[in-house]
Amino acid sequence: MYDFSPEMPRSFRFYQNLSTTGAVAVTAFEINSDLFVAFANNLDGSGKMANNSPIYFLHNGTFNLSQSLSTLGAQFVEHFVIDRKHFLAFGIRDATATSTMNIHIYR
């Protein structure tokens, strides 16, 4: 993870390592002024589909693992809000078909 320094010279600086396995997408969002970052993990270290995708939250300046969601072979992750309720949508590629995508929605 990097943060942006507006001081000259303007640049991104290292902030913190976050553990992911084959992450292919990320989304950041706020809930009640708390910052969250969700990753879509696609493959594990052995080239098989990753089973879970992590969600981190910022607490006292450090990102901590909030939870890990079951997202076998996730391709993307998006955050959205409906009627003040927060959702995460993960695109999951069907392991048996090359063009089929399932959407898993968490609240």
N, CA, C and O atoms as a MOPAC input file, in Angstrom:
PM7 MOZYME 1SCF
protein

 N      0.86100 1    -1.15600 1     0.00000 1
 C      0.00000 1     0.00000 1     0.00000 1
 C      0.91100 1     1.22200 1     0.00000 1
 O      1.94000 1     1.24600 1     0.67400 1
 N      0.51500 1     2.23800 1    -0.76700 1
 C      1.24700 1     3.49500 1    -0.83800 1
 C      0.29200 1     4.63600 1    -0.53800 1
 O     -0.90500 1     4.53000 1    -0.80600 1
 N      0.81100 1     5.73300 1     0.01800 1
 C     -0.00300 1     6.92900 1     0.18700 1
 C      0.65100 1     8.07100 1    -0.58000 1
 O      1.85300 1     8.05200 1    -0.84500 1
 N     -0.15600 1     9.06100 1    -0.92800 1
 C      0.32500 1    10.17700 1    -1.72400 1
 C      0.78300 1    11.30100 1    -0.82300 1
 O      0.07000 1    11.68600 1     0.10400 1
 N      1.97300 1    11.83500 1    -1.08400 1
 C      2.49700 1    12.97600 1    -0.34800 1
 C      2.34700 1    14.22300 1    -1.21400 1
 O      2.95800 1    14.30900 1    -2.27900 1
 N      1.54300 1    15.18800 1    -0.77500 1
 C      1.35900 1    16.40300 1    -1.57200 1
 C      2.55600 1    17.35100 1    -1.48300 1
 O      2.65000 1    18.31800 1    -2.23800 1
 N      3.47400 1    17.05900 1    -0.54700 1
 C      4.65700 1    17.90700 1    -0.40800 1
 C      5.59500 1    17.66900 1    -1.58200 1
 O      5.61500 1    16.58500 1    -2.16400 1
 N      6.36000 1    18.67800 1    -1.91900 1
 C      7.29600 1    18.57900 1    -3.03900 1
 C      8.48200 1    17.71300 1    -2.64900 1
 O      8.96800 1    17.86600 1    -1.52800 1
 N      8.97100 1    16.83900 1    -3.46500 1
 C      8.34600 1    16.49100 1    -4.73200 1
 C      7.13500 1    15.58900 1    -4.48900 1
 O      7.21000 1    14.63700 1    -3.71200 1
 N      6.03200 1    15.89000 1    -5.14900 1
 C      4.80900 1    15.10400 1    -4.98100 1
 C      5.06200 1    13.69000 1    -5.47000 1
 O      5.56900 1    13.47300 1    -6.57100 1
 N      4.70100 1    12.74300 1    -4.63400 1
 C      4.94600 1    11.35000 1    -5.01300 1
 C      4.18900 1    10.42200 1    -4.07200 1
 O      3.68800 1    10.83100 1    -3.02500 1
 N      4.12500 1     9.15400 1    -4.48300 1
 C      3.57600 1     8.12200 1    -3.61400 1
 C      4.71300 1     7.54700 1    -2.78100 1
 O      5.82400 1     7.35300 1    -3.27400 1
 N      4.41700 1     7.27300 1    -1.49100 1
 C      5.39700 1     6.71000 1    -0.56900 1
 C      4.85900 1     5.38700 1    -0.01800 1
 O      3.65200 1     5.20400 1     0.14400 1
 N      5.79100 1     4.47100 1     0.26400 1
 C      5.38100 1     3.19600 1     0.85700 1
 C      4.65100 1     3.46700 1     2.16700 1
 O      5.07400 1     4.30600 1     2.96200 1
 N      3.54200 1     2.74300 1     2.38600 1
 C      2.74200 1     2.91800 1     3.59700 1
 C      2.69700 1     1.63600 1     4.42600 1
 O      3.01900 1     1.66000 1     5.61400 1
 N      2.29300 1     0.49400 1     3.80200 1
 C      2.14800 1    -0.74900 1     4.55400 1
 C      1.98800 1    -1.90900 1     3.59300 1
 O      1.36400 1    -1.76600 1     2.54200 1
 N      2.55600 1    -3.07400 1     3.95000 1
 C      2.30500 1    -4.31000 1     3.20300 1
 C      0.95600 1    -4.88300 1     3.61300 1
 O      0.62300 1    -4.92100 1     4.79700 1
 N      0.17600 1    -5.33300 1     2.61800 1
 C     -1.07900 1    -6.03300 1     2.88400 1
 C     -1.00100 1    -7.38800 1     2.19900 1
 O     -0.55300 1    -7.49000 1     1.05700 1
 N     -1.43300 1    -8.41800 1     2.89400 1
 C     -1.33600 1    -9.77100 1     2.36900 1
 C     -2.51500 1   -10.09100 1     1.44700 1
 O     -3.67700 1    -9.99600 1     1.84200 1
 N     -2.18300 1   -10.47300 1     0.20200 1
 C     -3.17700 1   -10.96300 1    -0.74600 1
 C     -2.57000 1   -12.16600 1    -1.45800 1
 O     -1.36500 1   -12.40200 1    -1.36600 1
 N     -3.38900 1   -12.91500 1    -2.15600 1
 C     -2.90900 1   -14.05900 1    -2.92600 1
 C     -3.48100 1   -13.95200 1    -4.33600 1
 O     -4.65200 1   -14.26000 1    -4.56100 1
 N     -2.66400 1   -13.52000 1    -5.27200 1
 C     -3.13100 1   -13.40800 1    -6.64900 1
 C     -4.19600 1   -12.35600 1    -6.84900 1
 O     -5.12000 1   -12.55300 1    -7.63700 1
 N     -4.08300 1   -11.23300 1    -6.14700 1
 C     -5.08400 1   -10.17000 1    -6.27700 1
 C     -5.08400 1    -9.61000 1    -7.69300 1
 O     -4.02700 1    -9.32300 1    -8.25500 1
 N     -6.27700 1    -9.45500 1    -8.26700 1
 C     -6.42500 1    -8.89800 1    -9.61200 1
 C     -7.26000 1    -7.62300 1    -9.63000 1
 O     -7.32300 1    -6.94100 1   -10.65200 1
 N     -7.90000 1    -7.29600 1    -8.51200 1
 C     -8.71800 1    -6.08100 1    -8.44000 1
 C     -8.79500 1    -5.61500 1    -6.99000 1
 O     -8.62700 1    -6.40200 1    -6.05900 1
 N     -9.05100 1    -4.32500 1    -6.82100 1
 C     -9.16400 1    -3.74000 1    -5.48500 1
 C    -10.18000 1    -2.60500 1    -5.53800 1
 O    -10.33300 1    -1.94200 1    -6.56300 1
 N    -10.87000 1    -2.39000 1    -4.42200 1
 C    -11.75300 1    -1.23900 1    -4.28500 1
 C    -11.61400 1    -0.70400 1    -2.86000 1
 O    -11.48800 1    -1.47100 1    -1.90500 1
 N    -11.63800 1     0.60700 1    -2.73300 1
 C    -11.59100 1     1.26200 1    -1.42400 1
 C    -12.91100 1     1.98200 1    -1.21500 1
 O    -13.49800 1     2.51000 1    -2.16000 1
 N    -13.38100 1     2.00100 1     0.04300 1
 C    -14.66300 1     2.63800 1     0.33200 1
 C    -14.72600 1     3.01800 1     1.79600 1
 O    -13.95200 1     2.51800 1     2.61200 1
 N    -15.66100 1     3.91200 1     2.12600 1
 C    -15.87500 1     4.35600 1     3.50100 1
 C    -17.25000 1     3.93400 1     3.98900 1
 O    -18.23500 1     3.98400 1     3.25300 1
 N    -17.29300 1     3.51700 1     5.25100 1
 C    -18.55100 1     3.25300 1     5.94500 1
 C    -18.46600 1     3.96900 1     7.27900 1
 O    -17.59800 1     3.65700 1     8.09400 1
 N    -19.35300 1     4.92200 1     7.51300 1
 C    -19.36400 1     5.69900 1     8.75800 1
 C    -17.98500 1     6.26100 1     9.08300 1
 O    -17.52400 1     6.15400 1    10.22000 1
 N    -17.33000 1     6.85400 1     8.10200 1
 C    -16.01400 1     7.47400 1     8.22900 1
 C    -14.86800 1     6.48400 1     8.43600 1
 O    -13.73200 1     6.90300 1     8.65600 1
 N    -15.14200 1     5.18400 1     8.37200 1
 C    -14.09200 1     4.16900 1     8.45500 1
 C    -13.69600 1     3.76400 1     7.03800 1
 O    -14.56000 1     3.54700 1     6.18900 1
 N    -12.39000 1     3.66300 1     6.78000 1
 C    -11.88900 1     3.31000 1     5.46100 1
 C    -11.66400 1     1.80800 1     5.36400 1
 O    -11.06700 1     1.20300 1     6.25500 1
 N    -12.14900 1     1.20300 1     4.26800 1
 C    -11.98700 1    -0.21600 1     3.99300 1
 C    -11.34500 1    -0.38700 1     2.62500 1
 O    -11.50700 1     0.45600 1     1.74300 1
 N    -10.61100 1    -1.49100 1     2.45300 1
 C    -10.03000 1    -1.85800 1     1.16600 1
 C    -10.32300 1    -3.33800 1     0.95300 1
 O     -9.97700 1    -4.17200 1     1.78900 1
 N    -10.96100 1    -3.66000 1    -0.16800 1
 C    -11.29900 1    -5.05600 1    -0.48800 1
 C    -10.53000 1    -5.48000 1    -1.73900 1
 O    -10.45500 1    -4.73500 1    -2.71500 1
 N     -9.96500 1    -6.67800 1    -1.69600 1
 C     -9.20800 1    -7.23300 1    -2.81900 1
 C     -9.94100 1    -8.43400 1    -3.39400 1
 O    -10.57700 1    -9.18700 1    -2.65600 1
 N     -9.85600 1    -8.61600 1    -4.69800 1
 C    -10.37500 1    -9.81100 1    -5.36600 1
 C     -9.18000 1   -10.71500 1    -5.65900 1
 O     -8.37200 1   -10.41700 1    -6.53800 1
 N     -9.07100 1   -11.81200 1    -4.92500 1
 C     -7.98800 1   -12.77600 1    -5.14400 1
 C     -8.42200 1   -13.78700 1    -6.19500 1
 O     -9.50500 1   -14.36400 1    -6.10400 1
 N     -7.57000 1   -13.99700 1    -7.19200 1
 C     -7.90800 1   -14.89000 1    -8.29700 1
 C     -7.20200 1   -16.23100 1    -8.19700 1
 O     -7.85700 1   -17.27300 1    -8.24400 1
 N     -5.88500 1   -16.23100 1    -8.06100 1
 C     -5.11500 1   -17.47500 1    -8.00400 1
 C     -4.30200 1   -17.54400 1    -6.72100 1
 O     -3.85700 1   -16.52200 1    -6.19900 1
 N     -4.11200 1   -18.76400 1    -6.21700 1
 C     -3.26100 1   -18.92700 1    -5.05000 1
 C     -1.81400 1   -19.10700 1    -5.51800 1
 O     -1.53500 1   -19.00400 1    -6.71300 1
 N     -0.90800 1   -19.37000 1    -4.60300 1
 C      0.50300 1   -19.49200 1    -4.92800 1
 C      0.84900 1   -20.65300 1    -5.84100 1
 O      1.91800 1   -20.65300 1    -6.45100 1
 N     -0.03700 1   -21.65200 1    -5.95000 1
 C      0.24000 1   -22.82300 1    -6.78100 1
 C     -0.45600 1   -22.74900 1    -8.14000 1
 O     -0.40500 1   -23.71000 1    -8.90800 1
 N     -1.10100 1   -21.62800 1    -8.44700 1
 C     -1.77000 1   -21.47800 1    -9.72900 1
 C     -3.21000 1   -21.95300 1    -9.75300 1
 O     -3.86600 1   -21.89100 1   -10.79200 1
 N     -3.71300 1   -22.43000 1    -8.60800 1
 C     -5.12000 1   -22.82600 1    -8.50900 1
 C     -5.94400 1   -21.60900 1    -8.11500 1
 O     -5.40700 1   -20.62300 1    -7.60900 1
 N     -7.25100 1   -21.68200 1    -8.34800 1
 C     -8.11300 1   -20.56300 1    -7.97400 1
 C     -8.04800 1   -20.30900 1    -6.47700 1
 O     -8.14900 1   -21.23600 1    -5.67300 1
 N     -7.87800 1   -19.03900 1    -6.11200 1
 C     -7.84900 1   -18.64800 1    -4.70500 1
 C     -9.24700 1   -18.78400 1    -4.11200 1
 O    -10.24300 1   -18.47700 1    -4.76800 1
 N     -9.31100 1   -19.24500 1    -2.87100 1
 C    -10.59900 1   -19.48400 1    -2.21500 1
 C    -11.21800 1   -18.24800 1    -1.58000 1
 O    -12.44200 1   -18.14500 1    -1.50000 1
 N    -10.39200 1   -17.30800 1    -1.12800 1
 C    -10.90100 1   -16.18900 1    -0.34100 1
 C    -10.31200 1   -14.86400 1    -0.79200 1
 O     -9.23200 1   -14.81000 1    -1.38000 1
 N    -11.04900 1   -13.79000 1    -0.50100 1
 C    -10.59200 1   -12.43200 1    -0.77600 1
 C    -10.65600 1   -11.62400 1     0.51000 1
 O    -11.67600 1   -11.64400 1     1.19900 1
 N     -9.56700 1   -10.90300 1     0.85100 1
 C     -9.51900 1   -10.17800 1     2.12500 1
 C    -10.12900 1    -8.78000 1     2.05900 1
 O    -10.11700 1    -8.11600 1     1.02300 1
 N    -10.66200 1    -8.36200 1     3.20900 1
 C    -11.16100 1    -7.00200 1     3.39800 1
 C    -10.38600 1    -6.42600 1     4.58000 1
 O    -10.38300 1    -6.99900 1     5.67000 1
 N     -9.73800 1    -5.30000 1     4.35800 1
 C     -8.96700 1    -4.63000 1     5.40600 1
 C     -9.68300 1    -3.35000 1     5.80800 1
 O    -10.40400 1    -2.75200 1     5.00800 1
 N     -9.47600 1    -2.92600 1     7.08000 1
 C     -9.98700 1    -1.64500 1     7.53700 1
 C     -8.85300 1    -0.87000 1     8.20000 1
 O     -7.93500 1    -1.45900 1     8.77200 1
 N     -8.92900 1     0.44600 1     8.11800 1
 C     -7.90000 1     1.31000 1     8.68500 1
 C     -8.26500 1     1.64100 1    10.11600 1
 O     -9.34100 1     2.17600 1    10.38100 1
 N     -7.35600 1     1.32000 1    11.05500 1
 C     -7.57100 1     1.59400 1    12.47400 1
 C     -6.27400 1     2.13500 1    13.06100 1
 O     -5.24000 1     1.46900 1    13.00900 1
 N     -6.32800 1     3.33300 1    13.61400 1
 C     -5.15400 1     3.97500 1    14.20500 1
 C     -3.97400 1     4.00900 1    13.24000 1
 O     -2.83200 1     3.78300 1    13.64200 1
 N     -4.24800 1     4.29000 1    11.97100 1
 C     -3.19400 1     4.44300 1    10.98100 1
 C     -2.65500 1     3.16000 1    10.39000 1
 O     -1.71500 1     3.19600 1     9.59600 1
 N     -3.23800 1     2.00500 1    10.76700 1
 C     -2.77800 1     0.71400 1    10.25600 1
 C     -3.95300 1    -0.05700 1     9.67000 1
 O     -5.03000 1    -0.11600 1    10.26400 1
 N     -3.72900 1    -0.65600 1     8.48100 1
 C     -4.75400 1    -1.52200 1     7.91100 1
 C     -4.69500 1    -2.88100 1     8.58300 1
 O     -3.62800 1    -3.48100 1     8.70800 1
 N     -5.86700 1    -3.36500 1     9.02000 1
 C     -5.99500 1    -4.65300 1     9.69600 1
 C     -7.00800 1    -5.51100 1     8.93800 1
 O     -7.97000 1    -4.99400 1     8.37000 1
 N     -6.78400 1    -6.81900 1     8.93700 1
 C     -7.72500 1    -7.71500 1     8.28700 1
 C     -9.05300 1    -7.68500 1     9.03000 1
 O     -9.10900 1    -7.96500 1    10.22700 1
 N    -10.11400 1    -7.34600 1     8.32100 1
 C    -11.45300 1    -7.30400 1     8.89200 1
 C    -12.11500 1    -8.66800 1     8.75200 1
 O    -12.63600 1    -9.22600 1     9.71800 1
 N    -12.08500 1    -9.19500 1     7.52600 1
 C    -12.61700 1   -10.52600 1     7.27900 1
 C    -12.13600 1   -11.00500 1     5.92000 1
 O    -11.59600 1   -10.23600 1     5.12400 1
 N    -12.34100 1   -12.28200 1     5.67500 1
 C    -11.98000 1   -12.89900 1     4.41000 1
 C    -13.23800 1   -13.56300 1     3.86100 1
 O    -13.85500 1   -14.38900 1     4.53400 1
 N    -13.61600 1   -13.19800 1     2.63000 1
 C    -14.85400 1   -13.70000 1     2.04300 1
 C    -14.57100 1   -14.82200 1     1.05400 1
 O    -13.55300 1   -14.80900 1     0.36300 1
 N    -15.46900 1   -15.78300 1     0.99200 1
 C    -15.34200 1   -16.90500 1     0.06700 1
 C    -15.63300 1   -16.41300 1    -1.35500 1
 O    -16.76800 1   -16.06400 1    -1.67800 1
 N    -14.59000 1   -16.39000 1    -2.20600 1
 C    -14.71500 1   -15.85200 1    -3.56200 1
 C    -13.83100 1   -16.65900 1    -4.51100 1
 O    -12.88600 1   -16.11000 1    -5.07700 1
 N    -14.10900 1   -17.91200 1    -4.69100 1
 C    -13.27100 1   -18.80900 1    -5.48700 1
 C    -13.01900 1   -18.24300 1    -6.88800 1
 O    -13.93900 1   -18.15500 1    -7.70100 1
 N    -11.76000 1   -17.86000 1    -7.16400 1
 C    -11.38100 1   -17.36300 1    -8.48000 1
 C    -11.95400 1   -16.00700 1    -8.83500 1
 O    -12.35700 1   -15.79400 1    -9.97800 1
 N    -12.00100 1   -15.08200 1    -7.88100 1
 C    -12.58800 1   -13.75600 1    -8.13400 1
 C    -11.84800 1   -13.02500 1    -9.25000 1
 O    -10.62400 1   -13.11000 1    -9.35900 1
 N    -12.60400 1   -12.30700 1   -10.07400 1
 C    -12.05000 1   -11.51700 1   -11.17900 1
 C    -12.14200 1   -10.01300 1   -10.91600 1
 O    -11.29400 1    -9.25100 1   -11.37900 1
 N    -13.17000 1    -9.58100 1   -10.17400 1
 C    -13.29100 1    -8.16000 1    -9.85400 1
 C    -14.05500 1    -7.99300 1    -8.55300 1
 O    -14.71200 1    -8.92100 1    -8.08200 1
 N    -13.96400 1    -6.80300 1    -7.97900 1
 C    -14.71800 1    -6.44800 1    -6.77500 1
 C    -15.16700 1    -4.99600 1    -6.91200 1
 O    -14.39900 1    -4.13300 1    -7.33800 1
 N    -16.42100 1    -4.74100 1    -6.54500 1
 C    -16.97900 1    -3.38600 1    -6.57700 1
 C    -17.79400 1    -3.15900 1    -5.30300 1
 O    -18.48700 1    -4.05600 1    -4.82400 1
 N    -17.69800 1    -1.94900 1    -4.77000 1
 C    -18.50400 1    -1.53200 1    -3.62600 1
 C    -19.64800 1    -0.66400 1    -4.14500 1
 O    -19.45400 1     0.14100 1    -5.05600 1
 N    -20.83500 1    -0.82500 1    -3.56800 1
 C    -21.94900 1     0.05500 1    -3.92200 1
 C    -22.88500 1     0.18100 1    -2.73200 1
 O    -22.85300 1    -0.62900 1    -1.80500 1
 N    -23.73100 1     1.22900 1    -2.77600 1
 C    -24.65400 1     1.54300 1    -1.68200 1
 C    -26.05600 1     1.65200 1    -2.25000 1
 O    -26.27700 1     2.30800 1    -3.26800 1
 N    -27.00900 1     0.99800 1    -1.57900 1
 C    -28.42700 1     1.11900 1    -1.90100 1
 C    -29.16600 1     1.38300 1    -0.59500 1
 O    -29.05600 1     0.60400 1     0.35200 1
 N    -29.91400 1     2.47300 1    -0.54400 1
 C    -30.67100 1     2.83300 1     0.66800 1
 C    -29.79800 1     2.80100 1     1.92000 1
 O    -30.20400 1     2.25700 1     2.94700 1
 N    -28.61100 1     3.37800 1     1.83900 1
 C    -27.64700 1     3.47700 1     2.94300 1
 C    -27.12200 1     2.12900 1     3.42000 1
 O    -26.52800 1     2.04900 1     4.49500 1
 N    -27.32800 1     1.07200 1     2.64400 1
 C    -26.77800 1    -0.25000 1     2.94500 1
 C    -25.61100 1    -0.49000 1     1.99900 1
 O    -25.71200 1    -0.24100 1     0.79800 1
 N    -24.50100 1    -0.97600 1     2.55000 1
 C    -23.27300 1    -1.17800 1     1.78000 1
 C    -23.17300 1    -2.62300 1     1.29600 1
 O    -23.50000 1    -3.56600 1     2.01600 1
 N    -22.71300 1    -2.76600 1     0.06000 1
 C    -22.57600 1    -4.07800 1    -0.56700 1
 C    -21.21900 1    -4.19400 1    -1.25100 1
 O    -20.63300 1    -3.19300 1    -1.66600 1
 N    -20.72900 1    -5.42100 1    -1.36500 1
 C    -19.57300 1    -5.73900 1    -2.19400 1
 C    -20.00600 1    -6.77800 1    -3.21200 1
 O    -20.64100 1    -7.77300 1    -2.86200 1
 N    -19.66300 1    -6.54600 1    -4.47000 1
 C    -19.96200 1    -7.50700 1    -5.53700 1
 C    -18.64100 1    -8.05200 1    -6.06100 1
 O    -17.73600 1    -7.28800 1    -6.39400 1
 N    -18.53300 1    -9.37100 1    -6.13200 1
 C    -17.35800 1   -10.04600 1    -6.67000 1
 C    -17.76800 1   -10.79800 1    -7.92400 1
 O    -18.75200 1   -11.53800 1    -7.92000 1
 N    -17.01500 1   -10.60700 1    -8.99100 1
 C    -17.21500 1   -11.38300 1   -10.20600 1
 C    -16.41000 1   -12.66000 1   -10.09100 1
 O    -15.19300 1   -12.61700 1    -9.91500 1
 N    -17.08600 1   -13.80500 1   -10.18900 1
 C    -16.46600 1   -15.12100 1   -10.01200 1
 C    -16.53000 1   -15.87600 1   -11.33100 1
 O    -17.61500 1   -16.14300 1   -11.84700 1
 N    -15.38000 1   -16.21600 1   -11.87000 1
 C    -15.32400 1   -16.97900 1   -13.12600 1
 C    -15.65600 1   -18.43500 1   -12.82900 1
 O    -15.08100 1   -19.03300 1   -11.92000 1
 N    -16.58100 1   -19.00500 1   -13.59100 1
 C    -16.95500 1   -20.41300 1   -13.44900 1
 C    -15.76000 1   -21.27200 1   -13.86100 1
 O    -15.23600 1   -21.11900 1   -14.96400 1
 N    -15.33400 1   -22.16000 1   -12.99200 1
 C    -14.14900 1   -22.98300 1   -13.24200 1
 C    -14.35600 1   -23.96900 1   -14.38100 1
 O    -13.38400 1   -24.46500 1   -14.95100 1
 N    -15.60700 1   -24.26100 1   -14.72200 1
 C    -15.87800 1   -25.24900 1   -15.77200 1
 C    -16.17100 1   -24.61900 1   -17.12300 1
 O    -16.27200 1   -25.32600 1   -18.12600 1
 N    -16.31200 1   -23.28800 1   -17.16400 1
 C    -16.63800 1   -22.60600 1   -18.42400 1
 C    -15.75100 1   -21.37500 1   -18.57700 1
 O    -15.44800 1   -20.70100 1   -17.59300 1
 N    -15.34300 1   -21.08600 1   -19.77700 1
 C    -14.43200 1   -19.96600 1   -19.98500 1
 C    -15.13600 1   -18.62700 1   -20.07500 1
 O    -14.49600 1   -17.59500 1   -19.87000 1
 N    -16.41600 1   -18.59900 1   -20.37100 1
 C    -17.08800 1   -17.31500 1   -20.55900 1
 C    -18.18300 1   -17.03300 1   -19.54000 1
 O    -18.84700 1   -16.00100 1   -19.63200 1
 N    -18.38700 1   -17.90700 1   -18.58700 1
 C    -19.44400 1   -17.71000 1   -17.59700 1
 C    -18.89400 1   -16.96900 1   -16.38000 1
 O    -17.85500 1   -17.33800 1   -15.83300 1
 N    -19.60900 1   -15.91300 1   -15.96000 1
 C    -19.22500 1   -15.14300 1   -14.78100 1
 C    -20.41700 1   -15.09600 1   -13.84100 1
 O    -21.51600 1   -14.70900 1   -14.23900 1
 N    -20.19800 1   -15.48800 1   -12.60000 1
 C    -21.22200 1   -15.37600 1   -11.56800 1
 C    -20.87800 1   -14.17500 1   -10.70000 1
 O    -19.70400 1   -13.86600 1   -10.49700 1
 N    -21.88800 1   -13.50900 1   -10.19400 1
 C    -21.68000 1   -12.35800 1    -9.30300 1
 C    -22.13200 1   -12.76900 1    -7.89800 1
 O    -23.28100 1   -13.15600 1    -7.68500 1
 N    -21.19300 1   -12.67300 1    -6.94400 1
 C    -21.51400 1   -12.92600 1    -5.54000 1
 C    -21.61200 1   -11.57600 1    -4.84500 1
 O    -20.68900 1   -10.76500 1    -4.91800 1
 N    -22.73700 1   -11.33600 1    -4.16900 1
 C    -22.95100 1   -10.06700 1    -3.49600 1
 C    -23.00000 1   -10.30700 1    -1.99000 1
 O    -23.72000 1   -11.17800 1    -1.50300 1
 N    -22.21300 1    -9.50800 1    -1.26600 1
 C    -22.15400 1    -9.58000 1     0.19300 1
 C    -22.65900 1    -8.27700 1     0.77300 1
 O    -22.46700 1    -7.21200 1     0.18600 1
 N    -23.30400 1    -8.35800 1     1.92500 1
 C    -23.77000 1    -7.17400 1     2.64800 1
 C    -23.33000 1    -7.27700 1     4.08600 1
 O    -23.61400 1    -6.38400 1     4.88400 1

